[in-house]
Amino acid sequence: GQQLNQSPQSMFIQEGEDVSMNCTSSSIFNTWLWYKQEPGEGPVLLIALYKAGELTSNGRLTAQFGITRKDSFLNISASIPSDVGIYFCAGQLGDDYGGSQGNLIFGKGTKLSVKP
Amino acid sequence: ETGVTQTPRHLVMGMTNKKSLKCEQHLGHNAMYWYKQSAKKPLELMFVYSLEERVENNSVPSRFSPECPNSSHLFLHLHTLQPEDSALYLCASSPGTGTSAHNEQFFGPGTRLTVL
């Protein structure tokens, strides 16, 4: 089936650093969502993107819908310890009419940990 | 608090037991989902219900049996499970129809299932 390649798989952050992660696909997506999951909890929706080129912020988080519609990026500025967790991208494929089709496809996640 | 609750949060069962997982959403959504989350794998969609009708069954073994008695409640009945079925089972809901946000999924905290 369709896959999303999410990278990096894991990264260590030092407080105050900026963090970037991305998801790519060989297919065109019309919806990109970013989630964060903390231990013992379900994923929480952070940002939703619906248009190519769209840039949306949620506090220190900024996500972009890639112009090719095959990728999306999430940036976290000035990271703090509570940013640790697993970040997932999810996308919905585009249909022939500019809409979306099918169920969400999830990446494998990027695990953010604090630098020891 | 995402508006989606799941019980129990933890479950240990033997391979011959029968148990049920419960999900309830308080968001007025029309679609509900069951996912399986295993370590180092993307979220696996198991079942989708839209307006209480099952619209997707992703080749899930018959030892998992979903039930959606109304748009707010979703169950996953389990019987004769295998140890490899141990995972975090996540329920989600989404608006389901109408706006571009129809597929923004909101997750419950999950049930951590261990099959002995």
XYZ file of C-alpha atoms in Angstrom:
232
model
C 0.000 0.000 0.000
C 0.908 3.663 0.054
C 3.676 4.711 2.401
C 4.896 7.901 3.936
C 8.606 8.242 4.596
C 9.108 10.202 7.769
C 12.530 11.403 8.855
C 14.469 11.485 10.954
C 13.393 8.402 12.898
C 14.698 9.904 16.101
C 16.556 12.946 17.307
C 17.914 14.436 20.482
C 17.160 18.012 21.341
C 18.834 20.482 23.597
C 16.607 23.079 25.166
C 16.421 26.144 22.969
C 17.302 24.381 19.725
C 15.123 24.456 16.622
C 13.932 21.087 15.326
C 12.849 20.023 11.853
C 11.271 16.854 10.547
C 9.540 15.921 7.327
C 7.393 13.431 5.500
C 7.680 12.531 1.849
C 5.760 10.358 -0.533
C 5.800 9.362 -4.189
C 2.073 10.141 -4.384
C 0.157 13.404 -4.282
C -1.603 14.247 -1.048
C -4.360 16.801 -0.544
C -4.347 16.748 3.246
C -1.454 16.687 5.684
C -1.872 16.359 9.424
C 0.734 16.426 12.179
C 0.214 14.644 15.496
C 2.199 14.328 18.717
C 2.016 11.266 20.957
C 3.308 11.171 24.504
C 3.900 7.960 26.474
C 0.692 6.294 27.581
C -1.491 8.550 25.467
C -3.017 8.630 22.004
C -1.827 10.970 19.248
C -2.970 14.579 19.582
C -3.628 16.661 16.472
C -1.251 19.618 16.245
C -1.696 21.129 12.793
C -3.839 20.415 9.717
C -2.888 21.546 6.196
C -5.142 21.557 3.140
C -3.464 23.627 0.395
C -0.169 23.264 -1.415
C 2.273 25.865 -0.091
C 0.201 26.470 3.040
C 2.199 27.451 6.106
C 0.411 27.139 9.447
C 1.618 27.801 12.969
C 0.499 26.568 16.353
C 2.579 28.351 18.983
C 6.203 27.371 18.450
C 5.214 24.766 15.866
C 5.076 25.555 12.168
C 4.097 23.112 9.447
C 4.172 23.493 5.696
C 2.337 21.698 2.910
C 4.981 21.159 0.236
C 4.424 22.850 -3.101
C 4.724 19.538 -4.967
C 2.003 18.114 -2.661
C 4.256 15.136 -2.012
C 5.795 16.334 1.219
C 5.266 18.237 4.435
C 7.544 19.710 7.073
C 7.179 20.381 10.770
C 9.446 22.799 12.596
C 9.623 23.384 16.327
C 11.366 26.555 17.397
C 13.184 27.039 20.700
C 12.466 23.519 21.939
C 11.627 22.875 25.574
C 11.692 19.592 27.537
C 7.938 19.039 27.186
C 8.374 18.830 23.411
C 9.634 15.255 23.821
C 7.393 12.629 22.328
C 6.735 10.984 18.995
C 5.576 13.175 16.127
C 3.554 11.570 13.336
C 2.663 12.898 9.956
C -0.512 11.669 8.298
C -1.744 12.311 4.813
C -4.778 11.736 2.706
C -4.342 11.013 -0.990
C -5.655 13.431 -3.575
C -8.379 12.411 -6.016
C -8.748 13.472 -9.641
C -11.000 16.390 -8.732
C -8.767 18.218 -6.279
C -10.351 16.621 -3.264
C -9.156 13.932 -0.915
C -9.854 10.238 -0.949
C -9.360 7.241 1.244
C -8.240 6.965 4.808
C -5.330 8.658 6.521
C -1.900 7.159 5.892
C 0.522 7.550 8.788
C 4.300 7.847 8.886
C 6.324 5.781 11.340
C 7.017 8.754 13.548
C 9.931 10.889 14.674
C 10.917 10.335 18.287
C 12.156 13.464 20.050
C 14.244 12.965 23.176
C 16.196 15.323 25.381
C 19.969 15.296 24.944
C 21.592 13.636 27.946
C -8.642 15.625 26.902
C -9.514 15.014 23.246
C -13.185 14.150 23.686
C -12.552 10.470 22.992
C -12.398 8.052 25.921
C -11.339 4.421 25.957
C -11.712 1.696 28.555
C -9.983 -0.202 29.897
C -6.620 1.567 29.666
C -4.749 -1.681 30.276
C -5.805 -5.268 29.660
C -4.019 -8.556 30.159
C -5.731 -11.610 28.763
C -5.023 -15.225 28.041
C -5.395 -16.685 24.584
C -8.696 -18.356 25.462
C -10.342 -15.314 27.036
C -13.032 -13.110 25.561
C -12.887 -9.406 26.316
C -14.164 -6.155 24.846
C -12.621 -2.730 24.368
C -14.885 0.286 24.579
C -14.611 3.697 22.959
C -16.864 6.702 23.405
C -16.655 10.059 21.640
C -18.257 13.256 22.913
C -17.558 15.348 19.815
C -20.686 14.746 17.756
C -18.621 13.061 15.062
C -20.005 10.707 12.437
C -17.022 8.455 11.822
C -15.130 6.200 14.211
C -12.000 4.099 13.763
C -9.996 1.326 15.374
C -6.219 1.317 14.937
C -3.509 -1.050 16.117
C -0.203 0.510 17.152
C 2.817 -1.773 17.443
C 6.390 -0.737 18.148
C 8.307 0.614 15.148
C 5.358 0.287 12.755
C 3.015 2.886 11.354
C -0.479 2.985 12.779
C -2.496 0.145 11.242
C -6.094 0.942 10.409
C -8.358 -1.942 11.381
C -11.957 -0.784 11.010
C -13.868 2.315 9.953
C -17.476 3.109 10.775
C -19.386 5.961 9.193
C -22.848 6.734 10.530
C -22.786 3.401 12.351
C -22.106 1.402 9.191
C -18.848 -0.429 8.709
C -17.177 1.011 5.630
C -13.764 -0.564 5.939
C -12.352 -3.801 7.242
C -8.660 -3.965 6.488
C -8.185 -7.737 6.304
C -8.379 -8.002 10.060
C -8.559 -11.547 11.491
C -11.994 -12.630 12.624
C -10.795 -12.889 16.233
C -11.338 -9.103 16.249
C -14.989 -8.176 15.942
C -16.126 -4.532 15.960
C -19.509 -3.215 16.948
C -20.918 0.291 16.564
C -24.338 0.523 18.249
C -24.596 4.296 17.707
C -22.448 7.147 16.436
C -20.956 7.816 19.882
C -19.877 4.309 20.842
C -17.546 1.768 19.332
C -16.528 -1.619 20.678
C -13.857 -4.116 19.736
C -14.675 -7.649 20.837
C -11.679 -9.904 21.274
C -11.558 -13.703 21.417
C -8.866 -16.358 21.109
C -6.147 -13.782 20.539
C -2.499 -14.555 19.888
C 0.542 -13.109 21.672
C 1.400 -11.135 18.512
C -1.872 -9.242 18.978
C -0.330 -7.484 21.981
C -0.261 -3.789 21.115
C -1.822 -0.420 21.859
C -5.333 -0.259 20.407
C -6.412 3.241 19.555
C -9.881 4.521 18.837
C -10.413 7.718 16.873
C -13.311 9.768 15.584
C -13.679 12.395 12.881
C -16.476 14.666 11.666
C -16.863 12.306 8.714
C -18.733 14.554 6.307
C -19.030 18.083 5.064
C -16.054 20.370 5.536
C -12.437 19.901 4.546
C -11.835 18.957 8.168
C -13.988 15.874 7.767
C -11.036 13.551 8.121
C -9.276 15.246 11.042
C -9.126 12.355 13.457
C -9.138 12.745 17.217
C -7.704 9.861 19.180
C -8.476 8.328 22.526
C -5.693 7.391 24.969
C -5.664 3.772 23.846
C -5.917 0.379 25.515
C -2.591 -1.342 26.142
C -3.347 -5.005 25.452
C -1.101 -7.865 26.502
C -1.948 -11.381 25.377
C -0.244 -14.125 27.368
